Coordinates of C-alpha atoms and ligand atoms in Angstrom, one line a residue:
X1 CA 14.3 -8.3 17.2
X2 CA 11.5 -10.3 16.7
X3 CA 11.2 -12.2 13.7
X4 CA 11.0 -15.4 11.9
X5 CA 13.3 -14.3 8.8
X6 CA 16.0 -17.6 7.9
X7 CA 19.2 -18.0 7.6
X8 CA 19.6 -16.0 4.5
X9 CA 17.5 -13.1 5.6
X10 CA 19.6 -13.4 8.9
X11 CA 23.1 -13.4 6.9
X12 CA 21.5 -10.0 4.4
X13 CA 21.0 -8.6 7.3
X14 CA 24.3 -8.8 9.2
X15 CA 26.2 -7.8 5.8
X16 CA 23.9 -4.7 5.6
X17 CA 24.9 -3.8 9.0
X18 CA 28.4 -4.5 8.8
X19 CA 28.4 -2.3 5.7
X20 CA 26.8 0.7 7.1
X21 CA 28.4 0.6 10.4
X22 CA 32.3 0.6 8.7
X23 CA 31.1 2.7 5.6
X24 CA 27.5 4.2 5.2
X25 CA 27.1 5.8 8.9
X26 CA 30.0 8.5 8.4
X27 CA 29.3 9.5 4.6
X28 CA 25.8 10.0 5.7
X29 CA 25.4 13.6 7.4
X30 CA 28.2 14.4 4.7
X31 CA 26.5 13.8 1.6
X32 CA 23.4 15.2 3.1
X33 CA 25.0 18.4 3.3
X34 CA 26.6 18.9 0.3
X35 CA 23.9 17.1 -1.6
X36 CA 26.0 15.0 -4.2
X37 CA 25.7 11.3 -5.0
X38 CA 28.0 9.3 -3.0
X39 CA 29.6 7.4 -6.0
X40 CA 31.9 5.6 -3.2
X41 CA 29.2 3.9 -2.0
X42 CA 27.0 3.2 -5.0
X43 CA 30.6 1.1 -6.1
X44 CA 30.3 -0.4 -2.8
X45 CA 26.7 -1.3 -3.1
X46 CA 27.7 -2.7 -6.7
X47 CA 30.5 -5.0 -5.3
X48 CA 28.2 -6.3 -2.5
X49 CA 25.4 -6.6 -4.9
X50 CA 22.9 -4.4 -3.4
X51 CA 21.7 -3.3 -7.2
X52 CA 21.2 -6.9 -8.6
X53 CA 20.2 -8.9 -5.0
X54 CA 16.8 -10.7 -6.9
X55 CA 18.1 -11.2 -10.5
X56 CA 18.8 -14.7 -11.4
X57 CA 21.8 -16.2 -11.1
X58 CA 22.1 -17.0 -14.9
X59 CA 22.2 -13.3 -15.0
X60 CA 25.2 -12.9 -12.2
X61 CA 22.2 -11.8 -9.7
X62 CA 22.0 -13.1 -6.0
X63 CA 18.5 -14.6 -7.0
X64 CA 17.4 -13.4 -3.2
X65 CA 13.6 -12.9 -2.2
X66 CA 11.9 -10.1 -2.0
X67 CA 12.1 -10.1 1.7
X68 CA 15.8 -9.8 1.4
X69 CA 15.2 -6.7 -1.0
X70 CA 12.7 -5.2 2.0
X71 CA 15.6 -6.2 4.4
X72 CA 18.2 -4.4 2.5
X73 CA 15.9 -1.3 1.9
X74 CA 15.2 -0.9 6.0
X75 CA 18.6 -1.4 7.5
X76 CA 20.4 1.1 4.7
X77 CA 17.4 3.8 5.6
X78 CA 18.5 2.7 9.5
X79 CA 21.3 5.2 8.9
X80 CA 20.8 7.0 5.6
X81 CA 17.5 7.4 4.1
X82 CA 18.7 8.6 0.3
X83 CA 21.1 5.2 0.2
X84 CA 18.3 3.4 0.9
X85 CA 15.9 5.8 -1.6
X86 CA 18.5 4.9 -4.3
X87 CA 18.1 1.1 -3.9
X88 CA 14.4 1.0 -3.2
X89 CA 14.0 3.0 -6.8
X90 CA 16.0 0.5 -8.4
X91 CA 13.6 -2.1 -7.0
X92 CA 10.8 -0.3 -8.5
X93 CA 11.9 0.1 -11.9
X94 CA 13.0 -3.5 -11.9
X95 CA 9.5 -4.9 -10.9
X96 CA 8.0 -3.0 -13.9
X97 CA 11.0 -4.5 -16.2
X98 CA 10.3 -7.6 -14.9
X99 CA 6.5 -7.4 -15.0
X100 CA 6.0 -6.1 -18.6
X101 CA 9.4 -6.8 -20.2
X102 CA 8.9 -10.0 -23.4
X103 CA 11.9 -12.6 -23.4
X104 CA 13.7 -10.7 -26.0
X105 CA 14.0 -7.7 -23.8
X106 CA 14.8 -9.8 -20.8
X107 CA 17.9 -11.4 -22.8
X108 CA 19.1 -7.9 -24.0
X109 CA 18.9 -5.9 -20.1
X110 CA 19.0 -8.8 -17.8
X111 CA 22.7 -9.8 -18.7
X112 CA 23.8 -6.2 -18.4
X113 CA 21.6 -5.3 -15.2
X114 CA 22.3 -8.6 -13.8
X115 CA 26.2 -7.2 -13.5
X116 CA 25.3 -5.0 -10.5
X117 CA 26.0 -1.8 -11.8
X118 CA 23.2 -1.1 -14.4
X119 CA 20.3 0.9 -12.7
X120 CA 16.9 1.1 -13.5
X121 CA 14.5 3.8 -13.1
X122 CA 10.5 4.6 -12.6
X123 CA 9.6 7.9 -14.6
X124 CA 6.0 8.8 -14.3
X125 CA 5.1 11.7 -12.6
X126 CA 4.8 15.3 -14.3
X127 CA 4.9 18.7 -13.5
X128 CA 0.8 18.7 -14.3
X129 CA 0.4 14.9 -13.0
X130 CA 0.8 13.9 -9.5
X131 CA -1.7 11.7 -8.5
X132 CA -3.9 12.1 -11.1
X133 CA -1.2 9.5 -12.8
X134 CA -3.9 9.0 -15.8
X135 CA -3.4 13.2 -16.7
X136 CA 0.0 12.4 -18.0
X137 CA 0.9 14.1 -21.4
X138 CA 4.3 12.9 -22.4
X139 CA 2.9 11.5 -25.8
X140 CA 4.2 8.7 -27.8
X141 CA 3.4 8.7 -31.9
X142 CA 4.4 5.8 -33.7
X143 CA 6.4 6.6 -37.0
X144 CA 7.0 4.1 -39.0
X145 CA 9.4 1.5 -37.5
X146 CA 9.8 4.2 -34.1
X147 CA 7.8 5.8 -31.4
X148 CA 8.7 9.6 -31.1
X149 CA 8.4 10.7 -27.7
X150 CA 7.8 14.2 -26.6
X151 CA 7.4 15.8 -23.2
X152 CA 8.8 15.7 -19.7
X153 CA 8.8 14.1 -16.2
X154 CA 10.1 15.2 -12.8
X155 CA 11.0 14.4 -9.7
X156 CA 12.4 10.8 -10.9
X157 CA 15.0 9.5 -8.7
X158 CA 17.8 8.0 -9.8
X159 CA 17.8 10.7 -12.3
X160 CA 21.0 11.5 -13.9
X161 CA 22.6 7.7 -12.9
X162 CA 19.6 5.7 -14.1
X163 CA 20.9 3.4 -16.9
X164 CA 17.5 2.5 -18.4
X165 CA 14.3 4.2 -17.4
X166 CA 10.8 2.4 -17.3
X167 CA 8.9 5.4 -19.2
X168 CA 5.2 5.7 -19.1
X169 CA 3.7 7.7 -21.9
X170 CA 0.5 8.3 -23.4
X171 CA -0.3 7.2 -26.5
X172 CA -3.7 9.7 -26.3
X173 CA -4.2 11.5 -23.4
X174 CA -7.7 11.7 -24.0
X175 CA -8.1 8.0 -23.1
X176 CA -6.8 8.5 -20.3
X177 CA -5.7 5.2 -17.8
X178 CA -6.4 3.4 -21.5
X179 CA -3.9 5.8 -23.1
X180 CA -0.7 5.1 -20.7
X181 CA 2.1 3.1 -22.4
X182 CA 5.3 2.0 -21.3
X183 CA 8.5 2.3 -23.2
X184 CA 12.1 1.2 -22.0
X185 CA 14.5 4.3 -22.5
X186 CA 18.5 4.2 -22.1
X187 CA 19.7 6.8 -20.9
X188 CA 22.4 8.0 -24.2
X189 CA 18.9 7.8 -26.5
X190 CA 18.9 11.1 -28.8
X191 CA 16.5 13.8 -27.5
X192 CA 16.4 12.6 -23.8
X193 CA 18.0 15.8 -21.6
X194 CA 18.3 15.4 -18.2
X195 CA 17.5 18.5 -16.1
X196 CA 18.2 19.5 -12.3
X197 CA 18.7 18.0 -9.6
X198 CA 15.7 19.0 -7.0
X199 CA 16.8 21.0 -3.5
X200 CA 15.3 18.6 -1.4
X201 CA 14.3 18.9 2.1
X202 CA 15.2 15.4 2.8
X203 CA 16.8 12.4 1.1
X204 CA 19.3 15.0 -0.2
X205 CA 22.1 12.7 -1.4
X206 CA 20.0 10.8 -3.7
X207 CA 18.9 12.5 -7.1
X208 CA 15.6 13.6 -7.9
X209 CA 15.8 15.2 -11.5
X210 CA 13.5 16.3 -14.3
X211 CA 13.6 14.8 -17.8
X212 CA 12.8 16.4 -21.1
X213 CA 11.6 14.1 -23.8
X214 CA 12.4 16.3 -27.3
X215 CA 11.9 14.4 -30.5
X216 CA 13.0 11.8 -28.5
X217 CA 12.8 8.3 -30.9
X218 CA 12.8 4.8 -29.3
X219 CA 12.5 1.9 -31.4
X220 CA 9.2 -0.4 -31.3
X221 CA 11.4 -2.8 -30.2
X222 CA 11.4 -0.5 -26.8
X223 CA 7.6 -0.9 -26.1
X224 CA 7.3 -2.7 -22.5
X225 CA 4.3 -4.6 -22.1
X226 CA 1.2 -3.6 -24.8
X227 CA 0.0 -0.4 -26.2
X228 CA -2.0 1.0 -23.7
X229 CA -1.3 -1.4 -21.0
X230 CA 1.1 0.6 -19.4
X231 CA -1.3 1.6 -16.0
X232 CA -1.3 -2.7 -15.6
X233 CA 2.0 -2.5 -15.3
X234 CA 1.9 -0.1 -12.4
X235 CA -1.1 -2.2 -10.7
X236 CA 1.1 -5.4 -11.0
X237 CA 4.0 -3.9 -9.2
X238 CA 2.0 -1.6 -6.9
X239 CA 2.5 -4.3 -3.9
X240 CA 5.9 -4.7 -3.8
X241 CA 7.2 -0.8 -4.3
X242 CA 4.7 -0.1 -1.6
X243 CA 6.3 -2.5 0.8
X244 CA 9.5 -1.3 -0.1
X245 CA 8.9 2.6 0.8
X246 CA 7.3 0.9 3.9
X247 CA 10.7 -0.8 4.7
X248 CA 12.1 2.3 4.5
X249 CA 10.4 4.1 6.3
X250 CA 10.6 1.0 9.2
X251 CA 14.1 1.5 8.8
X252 CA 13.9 5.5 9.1
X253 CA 12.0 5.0 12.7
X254 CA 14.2 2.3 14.1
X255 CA 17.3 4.1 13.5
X256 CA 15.8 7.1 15.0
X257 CA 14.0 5.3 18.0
X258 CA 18.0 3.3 18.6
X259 CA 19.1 6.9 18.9
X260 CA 16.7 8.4 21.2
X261 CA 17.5 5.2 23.4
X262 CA 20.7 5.5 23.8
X263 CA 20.6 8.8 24.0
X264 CA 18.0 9.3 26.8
X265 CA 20.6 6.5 28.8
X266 CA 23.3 8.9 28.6
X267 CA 21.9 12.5 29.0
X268 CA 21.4 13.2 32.9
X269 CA 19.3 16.0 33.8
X270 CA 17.7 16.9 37.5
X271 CA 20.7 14.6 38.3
X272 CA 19.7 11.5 36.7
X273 CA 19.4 9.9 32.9
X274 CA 16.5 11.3 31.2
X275 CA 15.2 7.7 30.5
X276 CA 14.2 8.1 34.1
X277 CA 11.6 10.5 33.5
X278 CA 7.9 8.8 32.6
X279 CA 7.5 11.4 29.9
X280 CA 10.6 10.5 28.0
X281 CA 10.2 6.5 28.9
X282 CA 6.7 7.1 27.7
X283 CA 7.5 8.2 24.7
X284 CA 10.4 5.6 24.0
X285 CA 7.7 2.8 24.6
X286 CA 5.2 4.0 22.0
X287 CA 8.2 4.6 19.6
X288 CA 8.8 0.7 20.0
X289 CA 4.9 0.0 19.4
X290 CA 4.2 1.3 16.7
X291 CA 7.8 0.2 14.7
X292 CA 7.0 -3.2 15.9
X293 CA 3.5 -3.2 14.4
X294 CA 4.7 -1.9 11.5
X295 CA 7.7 -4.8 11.3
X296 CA 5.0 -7.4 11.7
X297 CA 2.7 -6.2 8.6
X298 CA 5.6 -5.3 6.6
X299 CA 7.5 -8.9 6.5
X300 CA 4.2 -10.5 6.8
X301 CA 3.8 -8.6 3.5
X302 CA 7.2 -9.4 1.8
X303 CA 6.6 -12.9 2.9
X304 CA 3.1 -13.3 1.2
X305 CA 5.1 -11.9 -1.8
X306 CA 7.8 -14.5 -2.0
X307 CA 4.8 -17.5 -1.7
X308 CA 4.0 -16.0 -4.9
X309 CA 1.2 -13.7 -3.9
X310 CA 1.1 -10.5 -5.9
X311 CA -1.9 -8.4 -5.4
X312 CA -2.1 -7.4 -1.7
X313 CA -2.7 -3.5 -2.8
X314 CA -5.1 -3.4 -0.1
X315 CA -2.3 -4.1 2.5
X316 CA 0.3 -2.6 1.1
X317 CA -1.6 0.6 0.9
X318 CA -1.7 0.1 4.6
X319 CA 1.5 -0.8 5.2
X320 CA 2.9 1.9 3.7
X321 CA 0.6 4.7 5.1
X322 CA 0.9 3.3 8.9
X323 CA 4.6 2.9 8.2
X324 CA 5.4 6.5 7.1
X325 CA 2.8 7.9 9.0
X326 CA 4.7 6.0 12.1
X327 CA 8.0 7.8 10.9
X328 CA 7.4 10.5 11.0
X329 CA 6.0 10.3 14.3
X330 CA 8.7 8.7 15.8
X331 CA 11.5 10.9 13.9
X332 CA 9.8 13.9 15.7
X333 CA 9.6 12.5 19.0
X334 CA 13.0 11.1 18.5
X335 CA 14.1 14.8 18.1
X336 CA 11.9 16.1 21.3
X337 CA 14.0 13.1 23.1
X338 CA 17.4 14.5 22.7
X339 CA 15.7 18.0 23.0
X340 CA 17.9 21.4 21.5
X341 CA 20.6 18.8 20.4
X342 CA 18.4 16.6 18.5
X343 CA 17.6 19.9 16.1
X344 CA 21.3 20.2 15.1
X345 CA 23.0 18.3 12.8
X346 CA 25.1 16.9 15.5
X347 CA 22.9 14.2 15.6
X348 CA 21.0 12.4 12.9
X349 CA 17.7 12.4 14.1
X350 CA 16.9 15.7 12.2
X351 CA 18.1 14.3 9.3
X352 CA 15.8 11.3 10.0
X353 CA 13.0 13.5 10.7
X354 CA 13.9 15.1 7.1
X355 CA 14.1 11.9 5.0
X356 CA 10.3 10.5 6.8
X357 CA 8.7 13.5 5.0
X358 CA 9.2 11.9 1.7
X359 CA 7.9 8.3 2.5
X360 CA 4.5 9.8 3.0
X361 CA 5.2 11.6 -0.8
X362 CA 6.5 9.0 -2.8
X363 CA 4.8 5.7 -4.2
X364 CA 1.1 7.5 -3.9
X365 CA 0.6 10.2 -1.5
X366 CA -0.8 9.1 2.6
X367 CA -4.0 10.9 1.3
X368 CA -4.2 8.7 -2.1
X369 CA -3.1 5.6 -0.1
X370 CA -6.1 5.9 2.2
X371 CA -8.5 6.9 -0.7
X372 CA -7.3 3.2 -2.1
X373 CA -8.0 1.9 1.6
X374 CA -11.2 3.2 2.1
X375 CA -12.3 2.1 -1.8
X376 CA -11.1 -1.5 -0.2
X377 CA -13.2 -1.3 2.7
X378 CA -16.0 -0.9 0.5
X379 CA -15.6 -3.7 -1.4
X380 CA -14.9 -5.9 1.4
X381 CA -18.0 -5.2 3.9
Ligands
FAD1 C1 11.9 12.4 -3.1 C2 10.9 12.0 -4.2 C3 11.2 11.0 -5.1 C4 10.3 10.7 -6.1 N1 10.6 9.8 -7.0 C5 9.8 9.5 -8.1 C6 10.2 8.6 -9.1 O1 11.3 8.0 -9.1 N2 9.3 8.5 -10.1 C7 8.2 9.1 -10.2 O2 7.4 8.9 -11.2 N3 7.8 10.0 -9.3 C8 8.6 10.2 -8.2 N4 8.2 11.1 -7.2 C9 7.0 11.9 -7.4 C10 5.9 11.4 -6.4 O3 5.4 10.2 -6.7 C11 4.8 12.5 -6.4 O4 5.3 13.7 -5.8 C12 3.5 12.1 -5.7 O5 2.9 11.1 -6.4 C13 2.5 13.3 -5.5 O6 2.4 14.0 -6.7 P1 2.5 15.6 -6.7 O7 3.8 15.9 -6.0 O8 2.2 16.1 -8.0 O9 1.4 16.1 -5.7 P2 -0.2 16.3 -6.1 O10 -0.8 15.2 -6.7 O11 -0.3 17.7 -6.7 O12 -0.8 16.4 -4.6 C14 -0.7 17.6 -3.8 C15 -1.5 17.3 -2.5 O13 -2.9 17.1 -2.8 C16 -3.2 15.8 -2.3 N5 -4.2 15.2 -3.2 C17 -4.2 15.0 -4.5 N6 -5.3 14.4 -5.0 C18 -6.1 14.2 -3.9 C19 -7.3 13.6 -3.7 N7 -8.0 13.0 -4.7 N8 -7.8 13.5 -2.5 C20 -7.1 14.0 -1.4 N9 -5.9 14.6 -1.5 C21 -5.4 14.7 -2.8 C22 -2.0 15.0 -2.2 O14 -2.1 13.9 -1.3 C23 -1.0 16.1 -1.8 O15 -1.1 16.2 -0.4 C24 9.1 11.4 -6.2 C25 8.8 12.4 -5.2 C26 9.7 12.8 -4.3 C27 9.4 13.9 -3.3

C-alpha cells in the first residue's frame, strides 16, 4: 500500500486487521442475514477501544488522531460494512459533542464515554426532512427550568444502543437554519421511545431506527452549543464525518477489489485463470485506480485534519462523493468479476455491493454533495 501513515497509524492498522481476520470476517455474512446487532463484537470493539480511540487519556481514551479513526473506519468496512457504519456514527456524534459541548458537559460525558462502551449518536433527519436539514420540525419549548421536546427522527443509526444522542431540534421552524438547536439526550430520558429497526438493503447488522420525542423534557442544562446555533455545529463537523463515510466506503472497495483478485487468480475458464482475459485484467486495473485516488485524497484529508485544519467542506464533499461513487463501481464490477457466483451470498462481494449503496445516502446525498461542490467552484473561480 502506498502510504506515508507512522508508526501508530501502521500499528492501528495491523490490530484492525488482526481483529477482523480472527473475529469480524466470519460474523459478517451472518449478522447480515439475520439482521441483529452483533453484541460479541461491539464488546470486542469496547475492549480494543474502537468506541473511545480519540478521547483523551485523562478520560481512559487512546488520544489517537483522526487519521487513526479514518483508518479504523476503512479496514473494519474491508470486511463488514455495518461494523464499520456503527463506529463511523459514533465518530459523528462525538465530533458534535466535542464541537458544541461547554466544560461542564465535557466533565459529566467524557469520563463515562471515555470508558469505551458509552456510544454516541447523530439524530437529525426526519420523515419530512432529508436534505432540506433546515425543514426539521422536532420543536423544542423552553419551560421554565426545561426544554420540552416533541417530535420524531428516523433513520438514526446506532438507534436502540446509542447511549447519548446529539439531538437537533427547532426552536421555530419558521426560522429555519436560525431555528436548529442542539440538545444532548440519554437515552432512559422520559418521553424518548425508540421505534423499529429499518429492513435495510445494506449495512443490515447495524441499526437504523426511528425515534419519537413525546413530552419528552431535558434539562437546560442539556442544551449543546447556543440556542439556535445548532446548524454551526453540523458545519464544524461537516469535514471529518464526510471523510469518515469516505473511509468507508475506501474500505468497502478495497475489500471487494482484494476479492475479485484473488478470485480471478483461481477461477480457470477456456482453460486458463480468468485474470488472463484483458476484459477481466482491465477491469481489475481500474478497480485499483480509482481506490488508489481515492486513498490519496482521503488521508491527505484526515492528515490536513490532525495539523489542525477544520474546514475543508469543499474536499470532503469531494472525497466523499468520488469515494462512494468509486464503490459502488467497483462493488459491481467486483461482482461481474466472479460472474453467477459473485451474486450469491457465497461470496461477499454482493454484500459489498449492498453496503456501497448507503455511502452515497448517508452524510448528504452524492446529489447534495455535488450541489456543495459546484457552489465551491463558484466561489473559487
Ligand atoms: C443507512 C443509513 C443510515 C443513516 N444514519 C443517519 C443518522 O445516524 N442520523 C441522521 O440524522 N440521518 C441518518 N440517515 C439519513 C440520511 O442522512 C438521509 O437519508 C439523507 O440525508 C437523505 O435524506 P432523505 O432520505 O430524506 O432523502 P431526500 O432528501 O428526500 O432525497 C431524495 C432524493 O432527492 C435528491 N435530492 C434532494 N434534494 C435535492 C436537490 N436540491 N437537488 C438534487 N437532488 C436532490 C436526493 O439526493 C435523493 O436522491 C441515514 C440513512 C441511511 C440510509
Amino acid at each position: 500500500m502506498l502510504d506515508n501513515f507512522n508508526e501508530e497509524h501502521k500499528l492501528v492498522r495491523e490490530m484492525i486487521q488482526k481483529l477482523c481476520r480472527d473475529k469480524v470476517v466470519r460474523r459478517a455474512a451472518e449478522v447480515d442475514k439475520t439482521e441483529e446487532y452483533p453484541w460479541d463484537l461491539h464488546q470486542l470493539f469496547v475492549e480494543n477501544g474502537l468506541f473511545n480511540i480519540r478521547v483523551s487519556e485523562k478520560y481512559g481514551g487512546a488520544e489517537m488522531d483522526y487519521t487513526s479513526a479514518c483508518i479504523v473506519v476503512e479496514e473494519l468496512a474491508k470486511v463488514d460494512g455495518a461494523c464499520a457504519n456503527t463506529v463511523a456514527h459514533h465518530q459523528a456524534g462525538m465530533c458534535c459533542f466535542m464541537d458544541g459541548a461547554n466544560e461542564v458537559q465535557k466533565e459529566k460525558y467524557l469520563p463515562k464515554i471515555g470508558r469505551g462502551d458509552y456510544l454516541v449518536g447523530f439524530a437529525m433527519t426526519e420523515p419530512n426532512s432529508g436534505s432540506d436539514a433546515f425543514s426539521l420540525k422536532t420543536r423544542a419549548t423552553m419551560e421554565g427550568e426545561e426544554y420540552v421536546i416533541n417530535g420524531g427522527k428516523c433513520f438514526i443509526s446506532n438507534g436502540g444502543i446509542t447511549d447519548l444522542y446529539v439531538l437537533f431540534t427547532t426552536v421555530n421552524p419558521a426560522q429555519r437554519r436560525e431555528g436548529i438547536t442542539a440538545f444532548l439526550v440519554e437515552k432512559e430520558t422520559p418521553g424518548l421511545i425508540v421505534g423499529k429497526n429499518e429492513n435495510k438493503m445494506g449495512f443490515r447488522a447495524s441499526p437504523t431506527r426511528e425515534l419519537t420525542f413525546d413530552n419528552m423534557r431535558v434539562p437546560k442544562e442539556n442544551l449543546l452549543g447556543k440556542i439556535g446555533k445548532g446548524w454551526e455545529l453540523v458545519l464544524q463537523s461537516l469535514t471529518e464525518t464526510r471523510v469518515l463515510v469516505a473511509a468507508m466506503a475506501l474500505g468497502i472497495a478495497q475489500g471487494a477489489m482484494e476479492t475479485a483478485i484473488l478470485y480471478a487468480k483461481q477461477r480457470e475458464q477456456f482453460g486458463q485463470p480468468i485474470i488472463n482475459f484483458q476484459g477481466i485484467s482491465f477491469m481489475l486495473a481500474d478497480m485499483a485506480i480509482q481506490v488508489e485516488c481515492a486513498r490519496a485524497l482521503i488521508y491527505k484529508l484526515a492528515a490536513m485534519v490532525d495539523q489542525g485544519k477544520r474546514k475543508l467542506h469543499y474536499y470532503a464533499s469531494v472525497a466523499k462523493c468520488f469515494a462512494s461513487d468509486m464503490a459502488m463501481k467497483v462493488t459491481t464490477d467486483a461482482v461481474q468479476v466472479l460472474g453467477g457466483y459473485g451474486y450469491t451470498s457465497e461470496f461477499p462481494v454482493e454484500k459489498m455491493m449492498r453496503d456501497a449503496k448507503a455511502t452515497q445516502i448517508i452524510e448528504g446525498t452524492n446529489q447534495i454533495q455535488r450541489i456543495q461542490i459546484a457552489k465551491g467552484l463558484i466561489k473559487m473561480y
